[in-house]
């Protein structure tokens, strides 16, 4: 959403209160963390999460990290095995993100995890985002607060340069101490895997992950339905489950504008997967703004594996 004016305010009590109100109203707000500034939204509100992608101009839906206040909240959203629990005990609050199996029915919007069965969880240490978590009482989905393709911001002014006019508010908490994004470790099967290097040197992981780190956003585990999928369909065949857009309603309707469509995309794909129709068809979706990210994800889902 274009916001004509982006304000920067101190991350003090009144700043946190204002930011909390915006977030609870479904708006994204930039907030300092100890790694880099994040663009935070209510992780339980799909439209709010869609606005984060829209503001960043991300060409694709990468899963977002969900920030929570403490370990016990994390365990309500994901299943931490013993190894994950040990890392959490050692490094939370701090620059560690754990990718773990997501818990069903936790209320996290499917767009946050990009339809995957896993969730990235982090308990941040910075007082500003901790205060915001406390004030909103919601899990916050937050990618780095920069437009797609530019480097991560470590000061409020960096965020303004990158996202000015695209978000309503930036909380200023001074420079980020760490300056690089969190270390990401997956604990989804047996053993731990390093997905992204970061500020932490974790014993045993740096060596085994060397050179073989899965690039963020390029994960083989990207969600795709198991049924064949056809794009740009105006007239579906009888054996096709139609995902509709605009005038064309279909059996699951994405809505008539792009933020709403992004918010519903993965839910509709999951409905299509669960239906008794053997094939999926998707109505034409405009290829600009968030529509480009939607079409990118659908094109990948349509590629036979
Ligand atoms: O330090 C940080 O991690 C910052 C601050 C704001 O917390 N956030 C950040 O987010 O760097 P972002 O969106 O720029 O990077 C998130 C990356 C994704 O690209 C993806 O690789 C990984 O986290 N990720 C998140 N959830 C995942 C999941 N369920 N499975 C695999 N990877 C995941
Ligand atoms: Mg980033």
Short mmCIF file of C-alpha atoms and ligand atoms in Angstrom, two decimals:
data_model
loop_
_atom_site.label_atom_id
_atom_site.label_comp_id
_atom_site.label_asym_id
_atom_site.label_seq_id
_atom_site.Cartn_x
_atom_site.Cartn_y
_atom_site.Cartn_z
CA UNK A 1 0.00 0.00 0.00
CA UNK A 2 1.38 3.44 -0.84
CA UNK A 3 1.45 5.71 2.19
CA UNK A 4 2.20 9.29 1.17
CA UNK A 5 4.12 10.02 4.34
CA UNK A 6 6.38 7.76 6.40
CA UNK A 7 7.09 8.97 9.93
CA UNK A 8 10.12 8.13 12.06
CA UNK A 9 9.51 8.23 15.82
CA UNK A 10 11.53 7.23 18.87
CA UNK A 11 11.02 3.66 20.08
CA UNK A 12 9.95 4.95 23.51
CA UNK A 13 6.71 4.16 25.36
CA UNK A 14 4.52 6.41 23.23
CA UNK A 15 6.24 5.25 20.02
CA UNK A 16 5.63 1.62 20.95
CA UNK A 17 1.98 2.38 21.75
CA UNK A 18 1.47 4.01 18.35
CA UNK A 19 3.24 1.20 16.52
CA UNK A 20 1.18 -1.36 18.39
CA UNK A 21 -2.05 0.31 17.33
CA UNK A 22 -1.01 0.28 13.67
CA UNK A 23 0.03 -3.36 13.81
CA UNK A 24 -3.22 -4.40 15.45
CA UNK A 25 -5.02 -2.50 12.66
CA UNK A 26 -3.20 -4.64 10.07
CA UNK A 27 -0.42 -2.23 9.05
CA UNK A 28 3.30 -3.04 8.75
CA UNK A 29 5.71 -1.07 10.96
CA UNK A 30 9.53 -1.00 10.83
CA UNK A 31 11.16 -1.87 14.15
CA UNK A 32 14.77 -2.25 15.31
CA UNK A 33 16.08 -5.68 16.31
CA UNK A 34 19.60 -6.57 17.43
CA UNK A 35 20.41 -7.98 13.96
CA UNK A 36 18.81 -5.60 11.44
CA UNK A 37 15.61 -3.53 11.28
CA UNK A 38 12.55 -5.66 10.56
CA UNK A 39 9.26 -4.83 8.86
CA UNK A 40 6.79 -6.27 11.36
CA UNK A 41 3.18 -7.34 10.87
CA UNK A 42 0.64 -9.35 12.86
CA UNK A 43 1.50 -12.93 11.83
CA UNK A 44 -2.10 -14.03 12.41
CA UNK A 45 -3.50 -11.47 9.92
CA UNK A 46 -3.04 -12.63 6.31
CA UNK A 47 -3.79 -9.23 4.78
CA UNK A 48 -1.27 -7.54 7.08
CA UNK A 49 1.36 -10.05 5.97
CA UNK A 50 0.44 -9.45 2.31
CA UNK A 51 1.10 -5.72 2.89
CA UNK A 52 4.64 -6.57 4.03
CA UNK A 53 5.36 -8.32 0.72
CA UNK A 54 3.69 -5.45 -1.12
CA UNK A 55 5.79 -2.78 0.64
CA UNK A 56 9.03 -4.70 0.02
CA UNK A 57 8.15 -5.37 -3.61
CA UNK A 58 9.30 -8.95 -3.15
CA UNK A 59 9.10 -10.78 -6.46
CA UNK A 60 8.31 -14.04 -4.66
CA UNK A 61 6.88 -15.28 -1.39
CA UNK A 62 9.74 -16.46 0.78
CA UNK A 63 8.67 -17.71 4.17
CA UNK A 64 8.97 -15.06 6.91
CA UNK A 65 10.49 -15.37 10.37
CA UNK A 66 7.94 -15.23 13.20
CA UNK A 67 9.13 -13.29 16.26
CA UNK A 68 7.77 -14.17 19.70
CA UNK A 69 8.51 -12.98 23.26
CA UNK A 70 9.64 -16.21 24.81
CA UNK A 71 10.33 -19.89 24.51
CA UNK A 72 6.91 -21.00 25.74
CA UNK A 73 5.13 -18.93 23.07
CA UNK A 74 7.46 -20.46 20.48
CA UNK A 75 6.38 -23.95 21.55
CA UNK A 76 2.73 -23.02 20.89
CA UNK A 77 3.60 -22.30 17.24
CA UNK A 78 6.18 -24.98 16.45
CA UNK A 79 7.44 -28.39 17.55
CA UNK A 80 10.92 -28.06 19.00
CA UNK A 81 12.82 -31.34 19.31
CA UNK A 82 15.58 -31.84 21.91
CA UNK A 83 18.31 -30.40 19.71
CA UNK A 84 16.23 -27.32 18.89
CA UNK A 85 15.39 -26.90 22.56
CA UNK A 86 19.06 -26.96 23.49
CA UNK A 87 19.88 -24.23 20.97
CA UNK A 88 16.92 -22.16 22.15
CA UNK A 89 18.07 -22.45 25.76
CA UNK A 90 21.55 -21.32 24.75
CA UNK A 91 20.80 -18.50 22.31
CA UNK A 92 17.31 -17.06 22.99
CA UNK A 93 16.69 -14.21 23.31
CA UNK A 94 19.13 -13.53 20.48
CA UNK A 95 20.05 -13.76 16.79
CA UNK A 96 18.98 -17.39 16.30
CA UNK A 97 16.11 -18.47 14.04
CA UNK A 98 14.93 -22.07 14.35
CA UNK A 99 13.02 -23.67 11.47
CA UNK A 100 10.83 -26.39 12.97
CA UNK A 101 7.61 -28.26 12.08
CA UNK A 102 4.65 -25.86 12.40
CA UNK A 103 1.86 -26.68 14.83
CA UNK A 104 -1.56 -27.00 13.20
CA UNK A 105 -4.25 -24.60 14.32
CA UNK A 106 -1.85 -22.04 15.79
CA UNK A 107 -3.54 -19.22 13.86
CA UNK A 108 -0.44 -18.21 11.89
CA UNK A 109 -1.44 -17.04 8.37
CA UNK A 110 -0.43 -19.51 5.66
CA UNK A 111 1.26 -16.69 3.73
CA UNK A 112 3.82 -16.36 6.58
CA UNK A 113 5.15 -19.86 6.03
CA UNK A 114 4.48 -19.69 2.26
CA UNK A 115 2.34 -22.78 2.62
CA UNK A 116 5.16 -24.90 4.10
CA UNK A 117 4.64 -27.26 7.01
CA UNK A 118 7.52 -25.61 8.84
CA UNK A 119 7.89 -22.28 10.63
CA UNK A 120 10.91 -20.05 11.34
CA UNK A 121 10.86 -18.85 14.96
CA UNK A 122 13.00 -16.30 16.76
CA UNK A 123 12.94 -14.75 20.23
CA UNK A 124 14.69 -11.40 19.66
CA UNK A 125 16.73 -9.60 22.33
CA UNK A 126 16.29 -5.95 21.31
CA UNK A 127 14.13 -4.03 23.82
CA UNK A 128 12.13 -2.23 21.08
CA UNK A 129 10.78 -5.33 19.36
CA UNK A 130 10.34 -7.01 22.75
CA UNK A 131 8.20 -4.08 23.89
CA UNK A 132 6.20 -4.26 20.65
CA UNK A 133 5.60 -8.00 21.11
CA UNK A 134 4.38 -7.32 24.62
CA UNK A 135 2.12 -4.42 23.57
CA UNK A 136 0.52 -6.21 20.60
CA UNK A 137 0.34 -9.61 22.31
CA UNK A 138 0.71 -11.15 18.85
CA UNK A 139 3.44 -13.05 17.06
CA UNK A 140 5.14 -10.69 14.61
CA UNK A 141 6.21 -11.76 11.12
CA UNK A 142 9.18 -9.63 10.12
CA UNK A 143 11.56 -9.80 7.18
CA UNK A 144 14.38 -7.27 6.97
CA UNK A 145 12.91 -3.79 6.39
CA UNK A 146 14.35 -3.10 2.96
CA UNK A 147 12.90 -3.14 -0.52
CA UNK A 148 13.57 -6.36 -2.38
CA UNK A 149 17.10 -6.61 -3.73
CA UNK A 150 18.65 -3.93 -1.52
CA UNK A 151 20.76 -4.56 1.57
CA UNK A 152 19.40 -4.99 5.06
CA UNK A 153 18.92 -1.78 7.08
CA UNK A 154 20.76 -1.20 10.35
CA UNK A 155 19.45 2.34 10.99
CA UNK A 156 16.06 4.04 10.78
CA UNK A 157 17.39 6.26 7.96
CA UNK A 158 18.26 3.18 5.89
CA UNK A 159 14.66 2.01 6.20
CA UNK A 160 13.37 5.44 5.20
CA UNK A 161 15.57 5.51 2.11
CA UNK A 162 14.38 2.06 1.06
CA UNK A 163 10.70 2.02 2.07
CA UNK A 164 9.82 5.72 2.51
CA UNK A 165 6.31 6.35 1.14
CA UNK A 166 5.48 2.65 1.31
CA UNK A 167 4.97 2.15 5.05
CA UNK A 168 3.31 4.40 7.66
CA UNK A 169 5.84 4.25 10.51
CA UNK A 170 9.46 3.54 11.46
CA UNK A 171 10.48 3.11 15.09
CA UNK A 172 13.96 4.52 15.68
CA UNK A 173 16.03 2.62 18.22
CA UNK A 174 19.47 3.65 17.00
CA UNK A 175 21.87 1.43 15.06
CA UNK A 176 21.45 -2.37 15.20
CA UNK A 177 24.29 -3.87 17.25
CA UNK A 178 24.87 -7.02 15.18
CA UNK A 179 24.31 -5.63 11.71
CA UNK A 180 23.76 -8.99 10.03
CA UNK A 181 20.68 -11.20 9.87
CA UNK A 182 20.09 -14.01 12.35
CA UNK A 183 21.70 -17.42 12.03
CA UNK A 184 19.06 -19.83 10.69
CA UNK A 185 19.11 -23.47 11.78
CA UNK A 186 16.60 -26.11 10.66
CA UNK A 187 15.52 -28.83 13.09
CA UNK A 188 12.91 -30.53 10.94
CA UNK A 189 14.16 -34.09 10.72
CA UNK A 190 17.03 -35.83 12.43
CA UNK A 191 19.94 -33.51 13.22
CA UNK A 192 20.41 -29.80 12.68
CA UNK A 193 21.10 -28.02 9.39
CA UNK A 194 22.55 -24.55 8.97
CA UNK A 195 20.31 -22.68 6.48
CA UNK A 196 21.91 -19.24 6.77
CA UNK A 197 25.13 -18.10 8.37
CA UNK A 198 24.74 -15.29 10.86
CA UNK A 199 26.17 -13.79 14.02
CA UNK A 200 26.37 -17.09 15.93
CA UNK A 201 29.16 -19.64 15.78
CA UNK A 202 27.39 -22.83 16.71
CA UNK A 203 29.63 -25.77 17.55
CA UNK A 204 29.53 -28.56 15.02
CA UNK A 205 27.25 -26.71 12.64
CA UNK A 206 29.59 -24.34 10.86
CA UNK A 207 31.82 -27.20 9.67
CA UNK A 208 29.10 -29.58 8.48
CA UNK A 209 27.15 -26.81 6.74
CA UNK A 210 30.19 -25.36 4.97
CA UNK A 211 29.55 -24.64 1.30
CA UNK A 212 26.23 -26.46 1.31
CA UNK A 213 23.95 -23.90 2.83
CA UNK A 214 20.56 -23.71 1.18
CA UNK A 215 20.19 -20.20 -0.15
CA UNK A 216 17.31 -18.37 1.53
CA UNK A 217 14.24 -18.43 -0.65
CA UNK A 218 15.62 -21.15 -2.89
CA UNK A 219 14.70 -24.02 -0.63
CA UNK A 220 13.84 -27.32 -2.26
CA UNK A 221 11.06 -27.53 0.30
CA UNK A 222 9.04 -24.71 -1.32
CA UNK A 223 5.42 -25.66 -1.06
CA UNK A 224 3.74 -26.84 -4.25
CA UNK A 225 0.54 -28.84 -4.61
CA UNK A 226 0.91 -32.41 -5.82
CA UNK A 227 -1.77 -32.01 -8.52
CA UNK A 228 -1.13 -30.64 -12.01
CA UNK A 229 -1.84 -26.92 -12.16
CA UNK A 230 -2.79 -24.79 -15.18
CA UNK A 231 -2.46 -20.99 -15.24
CA UNK A 232 -4.40 -18.21 -16.96
CA UNK A 233 -7.51 -20.32 -17.33
CA UNK A 234 -10.78 -18.68 -18.35
CA UNK A 235 -12.69 -21.87 -19.03
CA UNK A 236 -11.82 -24.70 -16.63
CA UNK A 237 -12.35 -28.31 -17.66
CA UNK A 238 -14.80 -30.47 -15.70
CA UNK A 239 -12.02 -32.23 -13.79
CA UNK A 240 -10.33 -28.97 -12.71
CA UNK A 241 -10.73 -27.18 -9.36
CA UNK A 242 -10.83 -23.49 -10.31
CA UNK A 243 -9.08 -20.92 -8.13
CA UNK A 244 -10.85 -17.72 -9.11
CA UNK A 245 -9.88 -14.05 -9.23
CA UNK A 246 -11.94 -10.92 -9.96
CA UNK A 247 -15.06 -11.66 -12.00
CA UNK A 248 -14.25 -15.35 -12.14
CA UNK A 249 -15.28 -16.81 -8.77
CA UNK A 250 -14.23 -20.44 -9.07
CA UNK A 251 -14.39 -22.92 -6.20
CA UNK A 252 -11.99 -20.91 -4.06
CA UNK A 253 -12.03 -17.17 -4.71
CA UNK A 254 -8.88 -15.09 -4.25
CA UNK A 255 -10.92 -11.88 -4.23
CA UNK A 256 -10.85 -8.90 -6.55
CA UNK A 257 -7.65 -7.14 -5.55
CA UNK A 258 -4.05 -8.22 -5.19
CA UNK A 259 -3.38 -7.78 -1.44
CA UNK A 260 -6.43 -9.92 -0.64
CA UNK A 261 -5.41 -12.44 -3.31
CA UNK A 262 -1.91 -12.84 -1.87
CA UNK A 263 -3.42 -13.25 1.58
CA UNK A 264 -5.61 -16.15 0.38
CA UNK A 265 -3.26 -17.80 -2.12
CA UNK A 266 -1.90 -20.67 -0.01
CA UNK A 267 -5.27 -21.37 1.61
CA UNK A 268 -6.83 -21.79 -1.84
CA UNK A 269 -3.98 -24.04 -2.99
CA UNK A 270 -4.50 -26.23 0.07
CA UNK A 271 -8.27 -26.36 -0.60
CA UNK A 272 -7.58 -27.35 -4.20
CA UNK A 273 -5.19 -30.05 -3.04
CA UNK A 274 -7.78 -31.46 -0.64
CA UNK A 275 -10.67 -31.46 -3.15
CA UNK A 276 -11.68 -34.56 -5.12
CA UNK A 277 -10.87 -32.89 -8.46
CA UNK A 278 -7.61 -34.30 -9.85
CA UNK A 279 -6.41 -31.03 -11.41
CA UNK A 280 -6.13 -27.36 -10.51
CA UNK A 281 -6.79 -24.35 -12.75
CA UNK A 282 -6.16 -20.71 -11.85
CA UNK A 283 -7.96 -17.73 -13.37
CA UNK A 284 -5.85 -14.95 -14.95
CA UNK A 285 -4.17 -12.69 -12.36
CA UNK A 286 -2.75 -9.27 -13.29
CA UNK A 287 1.05 -9.42 -13.46
CA UNK A 288 1.92 -6.21 -11.62
CA UNK A 289 2.76 -5.49 -7.98
CA UNK A 290 1.87 -8.41 -5.72
CA UNK A 291 0.32 -10.10 -8.76
CA UNK A 292 3.83 -10.75 -10.07
CA UNK A 293 4.74 -12.58 -6.85
CA UNK A 294 1.51 -14.57 -7.02
CA UNK A 295 2.14 -15.54 -10.64
CA UNK A 296 5.76 -16.44 -9.83
CA UNK A 297 4.65 -18.84 -7.13
CA UNK A 298 1.90 -20.32 -9.31
CA UNK A 299 4.30 -20.78 -12.22
CA UNK A 300 6.64 -22.74 -9.95
CA UNK A 301 3.72 -24.79 -8.67
CA UNK A 302 2.76 -25.52 -12.29
CA UNK A 303 6.23 -26.83 -13.21
CA UNK A 304 6.19 -30.62 -13.15
CA UNK A 305 8.63 -32.04 -10.60
O1 LIG B 1 17.77 -11.19 11.73
C1 LIG B 1 16.83 -11.55 11.03
O2 LIG B 1 16.59 -12.75 10.82
C2 LIG B 1 15.90 -10.47 10.47
C3 LIG B 1 15.26 -9.77 11.64
C4 LIG B 1 14.23 -8.76 11.22
O3 LIG B 1 14.69 -10.71 12.52
N1 LIG B 1 14.95 -11.02 9.55
C5 LIG B 1 15.29 -11.50 8.32
O4 LIG B 1 14.22 -11.95 7.57
O5 LIG B 1 16.42 -11.53 7.91
P1 LIG B 1 14.29 -12.25 5.99
O6 LIG B 1 12.88 -12.36 5.51
O7 LIG B 1 15.10 -11.24 5.29
O8 LIG B 1 14.90 -13.69 5.89
C6 LIG B 1 14.08 -14.78 6.25
C7 LIG B 1 14.59 -16.07 5.70
C8 LIG B 1 13.83 -16.56 4.46
O9 LIG B 1 14.34 -16.08 3.25
C9 LIG B 1 14.00 -18.04 4.57
O10 LIG B 1 15.21 -18.44 3.99
C10 LIG B 1 14.12 -18.29 6.07
O11 LIG B 1 14.26 -17.07 6.68
N2 LIG B 1 12.91 -18.95 6.58
C11 LIG B 1 11.88 -18.44 7.29
N3 LIG B 1 10.95 -19.37 7.54
C12 LIG B 1 11.39 -20.51 6.97
C13 LIG B 1 10.87 -21.83 6.83
N4 LIG B 1 9.69 -22.19 7.35
N5 LIG B 1 11.61 -22.74 6.16
C14 LIG B 1 12.81 -22.41 5.65
N6 LIG B 1 13.35 -21.17 5.71
C15 LIG B 1 12.65 -20.25 6.36
MG1 LIG B 2 16.26 -9.89 3.87
#
